[in-house]
PDB file of C-alpha atoms and ligand atoms in Angstrom:
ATOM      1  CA  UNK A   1    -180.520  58.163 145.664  1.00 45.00           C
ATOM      2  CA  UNK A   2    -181.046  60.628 149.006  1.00 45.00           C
ATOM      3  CA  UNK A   3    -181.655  58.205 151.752  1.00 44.00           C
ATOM      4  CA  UNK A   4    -180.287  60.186 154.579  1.00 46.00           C
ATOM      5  CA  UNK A   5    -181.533  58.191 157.972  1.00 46.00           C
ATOM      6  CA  UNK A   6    -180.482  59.484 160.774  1.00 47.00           C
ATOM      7  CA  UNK A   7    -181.815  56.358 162.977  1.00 49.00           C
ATOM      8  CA  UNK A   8    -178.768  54.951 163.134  1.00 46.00           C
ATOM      9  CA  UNK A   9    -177.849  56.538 166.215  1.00 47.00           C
ATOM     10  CA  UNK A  10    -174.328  58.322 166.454  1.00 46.00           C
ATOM     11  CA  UNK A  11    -172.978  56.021 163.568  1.00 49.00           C
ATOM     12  CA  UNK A  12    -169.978  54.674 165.312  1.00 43.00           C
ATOM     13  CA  UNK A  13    -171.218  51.071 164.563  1.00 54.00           C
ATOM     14  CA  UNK A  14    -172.573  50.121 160.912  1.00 68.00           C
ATOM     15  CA  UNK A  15    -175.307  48.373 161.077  1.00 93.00           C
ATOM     16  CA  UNK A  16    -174.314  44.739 159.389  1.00 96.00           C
ATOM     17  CA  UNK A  17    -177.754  44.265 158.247  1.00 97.00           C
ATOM     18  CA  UNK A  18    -177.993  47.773 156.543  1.00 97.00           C
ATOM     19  CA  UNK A  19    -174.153  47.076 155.379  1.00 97.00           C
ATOM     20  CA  UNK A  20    -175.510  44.422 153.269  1.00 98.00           C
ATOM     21  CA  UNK A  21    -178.613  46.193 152.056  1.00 98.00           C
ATOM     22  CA  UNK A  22    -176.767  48.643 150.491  1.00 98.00           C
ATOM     23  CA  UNK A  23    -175.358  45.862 148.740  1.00 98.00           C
ATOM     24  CA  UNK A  24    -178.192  44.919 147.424  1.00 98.00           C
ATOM     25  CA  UNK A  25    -179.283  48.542 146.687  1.00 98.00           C
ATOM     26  CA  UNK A  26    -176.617  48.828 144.301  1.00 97.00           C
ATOM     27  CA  UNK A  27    -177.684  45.371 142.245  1.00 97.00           C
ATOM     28  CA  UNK A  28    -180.895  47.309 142.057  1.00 96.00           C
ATOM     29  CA  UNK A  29    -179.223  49.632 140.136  1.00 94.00           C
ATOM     30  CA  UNK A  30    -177.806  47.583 138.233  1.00 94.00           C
ATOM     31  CA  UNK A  31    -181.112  45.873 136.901  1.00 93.00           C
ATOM     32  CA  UNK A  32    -182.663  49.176 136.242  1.00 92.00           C
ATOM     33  CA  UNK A  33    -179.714  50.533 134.200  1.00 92.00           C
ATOM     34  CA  UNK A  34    -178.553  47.910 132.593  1.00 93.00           C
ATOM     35  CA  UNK A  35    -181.740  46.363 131.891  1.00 93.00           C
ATOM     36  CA  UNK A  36    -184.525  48.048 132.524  1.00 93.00           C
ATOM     37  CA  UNK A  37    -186.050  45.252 134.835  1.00 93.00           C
ATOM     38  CA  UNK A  38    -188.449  46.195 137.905  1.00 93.00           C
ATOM     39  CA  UNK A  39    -185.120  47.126 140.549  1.00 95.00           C
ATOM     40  CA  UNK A  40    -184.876  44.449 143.124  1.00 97.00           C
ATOM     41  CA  UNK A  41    -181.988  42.669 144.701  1.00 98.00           C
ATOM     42  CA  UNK A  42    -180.985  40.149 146.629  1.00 98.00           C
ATOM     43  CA  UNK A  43    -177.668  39.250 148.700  1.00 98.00           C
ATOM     44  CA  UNK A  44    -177.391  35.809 150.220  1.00 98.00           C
ATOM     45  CA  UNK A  45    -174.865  35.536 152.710  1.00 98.00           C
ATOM     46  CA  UNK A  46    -173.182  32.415 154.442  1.00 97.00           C
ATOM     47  CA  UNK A  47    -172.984  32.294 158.640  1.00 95.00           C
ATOM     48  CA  UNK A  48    -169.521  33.087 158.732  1.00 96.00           C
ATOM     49  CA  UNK A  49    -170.328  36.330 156.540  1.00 96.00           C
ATOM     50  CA  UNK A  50    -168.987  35.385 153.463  1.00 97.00           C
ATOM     51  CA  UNK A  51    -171.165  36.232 150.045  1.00 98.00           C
ATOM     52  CA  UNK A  52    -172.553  33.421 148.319  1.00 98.00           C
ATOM     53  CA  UNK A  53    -174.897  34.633 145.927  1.00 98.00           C
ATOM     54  CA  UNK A  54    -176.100  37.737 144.206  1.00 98.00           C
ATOM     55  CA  UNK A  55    -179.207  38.605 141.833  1.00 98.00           C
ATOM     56  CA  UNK A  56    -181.941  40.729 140.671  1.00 97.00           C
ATOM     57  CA  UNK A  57    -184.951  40.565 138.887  1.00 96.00           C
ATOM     58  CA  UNK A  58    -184.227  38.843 135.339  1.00 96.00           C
ATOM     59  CA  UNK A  59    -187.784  37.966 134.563  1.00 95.00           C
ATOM     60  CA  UNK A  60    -187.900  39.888 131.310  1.00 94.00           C
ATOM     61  CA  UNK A  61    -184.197  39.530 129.811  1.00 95.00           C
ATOM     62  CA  UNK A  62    -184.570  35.541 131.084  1.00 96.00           C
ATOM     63  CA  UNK A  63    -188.035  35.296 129.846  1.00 97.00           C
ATOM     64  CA  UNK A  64    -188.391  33.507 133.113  1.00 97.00           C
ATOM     65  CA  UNK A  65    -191.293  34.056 135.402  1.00 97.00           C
ATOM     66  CA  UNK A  66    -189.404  32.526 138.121  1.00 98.00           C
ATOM     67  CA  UNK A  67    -186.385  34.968 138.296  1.00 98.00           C
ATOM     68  CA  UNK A  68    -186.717  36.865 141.221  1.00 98.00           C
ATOM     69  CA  UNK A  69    -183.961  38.532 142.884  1.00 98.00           C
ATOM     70  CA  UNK A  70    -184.116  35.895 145.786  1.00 98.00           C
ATOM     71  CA  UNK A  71    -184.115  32.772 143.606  1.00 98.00           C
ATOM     72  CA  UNK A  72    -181.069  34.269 141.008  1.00 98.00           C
ATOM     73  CA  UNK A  73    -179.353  34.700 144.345  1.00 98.00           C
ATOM     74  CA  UNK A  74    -179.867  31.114 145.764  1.00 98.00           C
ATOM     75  CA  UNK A  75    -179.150  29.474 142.239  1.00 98.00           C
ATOM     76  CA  UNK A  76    -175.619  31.258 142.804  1.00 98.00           C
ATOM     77  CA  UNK A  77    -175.326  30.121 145.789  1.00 98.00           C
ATOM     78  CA  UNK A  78    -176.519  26.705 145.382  1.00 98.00           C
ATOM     79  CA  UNK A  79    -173.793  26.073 142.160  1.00 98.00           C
ATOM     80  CA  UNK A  80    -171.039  27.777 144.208  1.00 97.00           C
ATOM     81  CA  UNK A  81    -171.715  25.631 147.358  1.00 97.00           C
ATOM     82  CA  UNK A  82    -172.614  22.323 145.696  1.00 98.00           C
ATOM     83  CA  UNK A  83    -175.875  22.418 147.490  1.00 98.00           C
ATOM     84  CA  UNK A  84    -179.755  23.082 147.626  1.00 97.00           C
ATOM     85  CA  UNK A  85    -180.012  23.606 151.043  1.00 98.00           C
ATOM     86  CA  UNK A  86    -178.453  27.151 152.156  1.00 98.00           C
ATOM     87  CA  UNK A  87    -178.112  25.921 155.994  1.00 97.00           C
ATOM     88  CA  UNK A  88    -177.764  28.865 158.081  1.00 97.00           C
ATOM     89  CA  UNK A  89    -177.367  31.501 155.139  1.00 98.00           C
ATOM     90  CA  UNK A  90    -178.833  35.485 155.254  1.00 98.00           C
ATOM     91  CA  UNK A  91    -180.818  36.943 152.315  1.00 98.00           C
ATOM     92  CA  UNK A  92    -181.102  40.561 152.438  1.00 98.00           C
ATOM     93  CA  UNK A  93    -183.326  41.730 149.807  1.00 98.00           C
ATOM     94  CA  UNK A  94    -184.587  45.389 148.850  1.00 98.00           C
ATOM     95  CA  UNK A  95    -188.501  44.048 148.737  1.00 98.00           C
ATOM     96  CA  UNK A  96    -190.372  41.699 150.538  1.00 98.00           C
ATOM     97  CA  UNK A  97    -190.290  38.562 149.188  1.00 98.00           C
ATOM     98  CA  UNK A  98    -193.237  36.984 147.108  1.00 98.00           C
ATOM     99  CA  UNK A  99    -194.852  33.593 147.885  1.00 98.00           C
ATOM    100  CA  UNK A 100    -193.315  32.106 145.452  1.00 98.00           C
ATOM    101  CA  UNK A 101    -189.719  33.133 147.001  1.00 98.00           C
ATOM    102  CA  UNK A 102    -190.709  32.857 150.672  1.00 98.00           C
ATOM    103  CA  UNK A 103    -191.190  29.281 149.800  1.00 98.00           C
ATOM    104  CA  UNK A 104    -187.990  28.558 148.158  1.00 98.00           C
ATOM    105  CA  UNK A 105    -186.323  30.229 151.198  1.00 98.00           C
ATOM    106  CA  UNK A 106    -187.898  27.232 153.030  1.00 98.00           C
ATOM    107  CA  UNK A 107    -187.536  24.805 150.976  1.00 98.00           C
ATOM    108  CA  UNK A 108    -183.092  26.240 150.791  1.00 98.00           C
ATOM    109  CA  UNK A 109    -183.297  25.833 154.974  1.00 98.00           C
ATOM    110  CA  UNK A 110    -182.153  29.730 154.899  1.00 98.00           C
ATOM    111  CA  UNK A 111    -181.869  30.710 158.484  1.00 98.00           C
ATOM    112  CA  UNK A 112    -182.966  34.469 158.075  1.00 98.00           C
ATOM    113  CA  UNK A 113    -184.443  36.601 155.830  1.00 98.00           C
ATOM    114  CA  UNK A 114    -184.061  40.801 156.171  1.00 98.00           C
ATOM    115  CA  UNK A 115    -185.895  42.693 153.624  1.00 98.00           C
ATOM    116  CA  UNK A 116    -186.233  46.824 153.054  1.00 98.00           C
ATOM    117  CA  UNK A 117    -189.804  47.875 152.190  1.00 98.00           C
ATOM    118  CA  UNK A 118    -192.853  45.659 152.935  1.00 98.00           C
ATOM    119  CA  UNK A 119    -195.152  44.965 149.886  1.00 97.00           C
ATOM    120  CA  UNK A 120    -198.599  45.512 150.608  1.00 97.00           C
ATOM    121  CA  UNK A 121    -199.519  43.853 147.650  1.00 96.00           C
ATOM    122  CA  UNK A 122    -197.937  40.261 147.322  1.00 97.00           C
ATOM    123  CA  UNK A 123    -195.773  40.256 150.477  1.00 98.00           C
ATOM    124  CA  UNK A 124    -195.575  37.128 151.929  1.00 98.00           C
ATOM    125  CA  UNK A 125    -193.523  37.552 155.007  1.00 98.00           C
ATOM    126  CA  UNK A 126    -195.935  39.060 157.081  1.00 97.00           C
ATOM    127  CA  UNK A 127    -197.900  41.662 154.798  1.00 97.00           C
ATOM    128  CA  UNK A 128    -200.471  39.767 152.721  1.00 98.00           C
ATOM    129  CA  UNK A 129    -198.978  36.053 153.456  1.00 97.00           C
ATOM    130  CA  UNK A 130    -196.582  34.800 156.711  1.00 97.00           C
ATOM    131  CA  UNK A 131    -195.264  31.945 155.463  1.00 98.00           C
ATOM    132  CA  UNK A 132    -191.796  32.344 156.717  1.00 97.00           C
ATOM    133  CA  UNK A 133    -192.816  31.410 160.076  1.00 96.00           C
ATOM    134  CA  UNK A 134    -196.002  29.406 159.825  1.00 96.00           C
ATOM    135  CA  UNK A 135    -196.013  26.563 162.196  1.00 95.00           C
ATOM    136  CA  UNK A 136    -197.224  23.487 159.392  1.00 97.00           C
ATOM    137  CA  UNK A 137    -193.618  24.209 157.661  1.00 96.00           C
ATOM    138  CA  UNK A 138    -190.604  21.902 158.742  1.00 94.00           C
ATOM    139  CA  UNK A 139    -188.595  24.477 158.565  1.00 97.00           C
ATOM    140  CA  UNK A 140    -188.917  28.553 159.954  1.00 97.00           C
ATOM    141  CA  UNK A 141    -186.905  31.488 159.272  1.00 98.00           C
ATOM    142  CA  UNK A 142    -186.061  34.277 161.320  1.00 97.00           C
ATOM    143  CA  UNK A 143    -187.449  37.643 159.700  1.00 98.00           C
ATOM    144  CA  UNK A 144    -186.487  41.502 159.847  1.00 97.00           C
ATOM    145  CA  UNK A 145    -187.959  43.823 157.839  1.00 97.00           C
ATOM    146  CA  UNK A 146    -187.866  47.362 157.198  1.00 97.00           C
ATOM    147  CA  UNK A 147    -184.446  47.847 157.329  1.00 97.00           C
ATOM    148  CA  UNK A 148    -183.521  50.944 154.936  1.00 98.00           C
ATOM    149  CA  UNK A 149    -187.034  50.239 154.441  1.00 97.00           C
ATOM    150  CA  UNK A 150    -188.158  53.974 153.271  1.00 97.00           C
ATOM    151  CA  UNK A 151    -184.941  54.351 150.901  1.00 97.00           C
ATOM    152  CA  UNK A 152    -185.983  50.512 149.755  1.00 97.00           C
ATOM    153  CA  UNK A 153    -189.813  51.994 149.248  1.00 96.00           C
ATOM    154  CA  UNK A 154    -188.460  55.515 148.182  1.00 96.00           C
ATOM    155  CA  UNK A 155    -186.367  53.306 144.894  1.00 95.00           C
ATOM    156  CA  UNK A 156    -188.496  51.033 143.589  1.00 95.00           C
ATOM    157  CA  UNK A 157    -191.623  54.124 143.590  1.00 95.00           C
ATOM    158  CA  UNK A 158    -188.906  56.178 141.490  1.00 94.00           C
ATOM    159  CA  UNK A 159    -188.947  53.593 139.403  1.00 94.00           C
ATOM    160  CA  UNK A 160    -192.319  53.977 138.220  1.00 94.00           C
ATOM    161  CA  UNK A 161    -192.515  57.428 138.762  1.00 94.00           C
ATOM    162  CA  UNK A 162    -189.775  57.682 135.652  1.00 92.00           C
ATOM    163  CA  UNK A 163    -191.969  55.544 133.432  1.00 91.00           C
ATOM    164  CA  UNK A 164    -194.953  57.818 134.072  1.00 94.00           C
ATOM    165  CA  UNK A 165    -192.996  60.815 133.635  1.00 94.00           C
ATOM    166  CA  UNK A 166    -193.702  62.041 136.740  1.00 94.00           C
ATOM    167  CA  UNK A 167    -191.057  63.799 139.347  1.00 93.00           C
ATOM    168  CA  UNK A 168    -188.949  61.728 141.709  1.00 94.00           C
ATOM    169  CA  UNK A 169    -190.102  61.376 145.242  1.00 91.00           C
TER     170      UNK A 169
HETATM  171 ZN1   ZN B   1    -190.483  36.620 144.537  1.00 64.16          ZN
END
């Protein structure tokens, strides 16, 4: 774990956004000990604060290419609320989301996305791809990344760093 940030400031006031990626820290733990699947996680939360949905990666226990953290989490949502559009929900998620998620954010309406650690690779909310807030979409969402961003970065590399044997950052 680690992850000792002091930008926080004095810490009298958590940080909401950083409140609910921990959340989401800890269902990356739970898909990487209880199944062994690449640790991401995802928290989607209503406007009033209230948790609607929760996932990680399921792609190899689901043998489901589509099961990203984001999209387990907006299925949840979407049974518990009656609903495929997640008007004015959050999702905090430990990586940045994929094209494949970024578009099912806009296709759910979510209002805001906050991720931890940009992926340089497949990113596509602002690394490689911006389609969170590209103009030919009907709909935009509001975007904040890097939140817990190095602990978020610091996880998923310790990740592979175990299945290469190699020490943990
Ligand atoms: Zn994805």
């Amino acid at each position: 774990m680690g992850g000792t940030q002091p930008e926080a400031g004095t810490g009298s006031e958590v940080d909401v956004d950083e409140r609910w990626m921990r959340h989401a820290f800890d269902l990356t733990d739970h898909a990487q000990q209880a199944f062994d699947e690449i640790p991401v996680g995802a928290v989607l939360v209503g406007a009033e604060g209230q948790l609607l949905g929760e996932g990680w990666n399921r792609n190899i226990v689901d043998h489901d290419p589509a099961a990203h953290a984001e999209i387990v989490a907006m299925r949840e949502a979407g049974r518990r609320l009656g609903n495929h559009r997640l008007v004015g929900a959050t999702l905090y998620v430990s990586l940045e989301p994929c094209a494949m998620c970024a578009m099912a954010l806009v296709h759910a309406r979510v209002a805001r996305v906050v991720y931890g650690a940009a992926d340089p690779k497949t990113g596509a909310c602002g690394s490689v791809f911006d389609l969170l807030t590209d103009p030919r979409h009907n709909h935009r969402v509001d975007v904040r990344g890097g939140v817990l961003g190095e602990e978020a970065g610091r996880r998923l590399s310790n990740y592979f760093r175990v299945k290469r044997g190699r020490p943990l950052l």
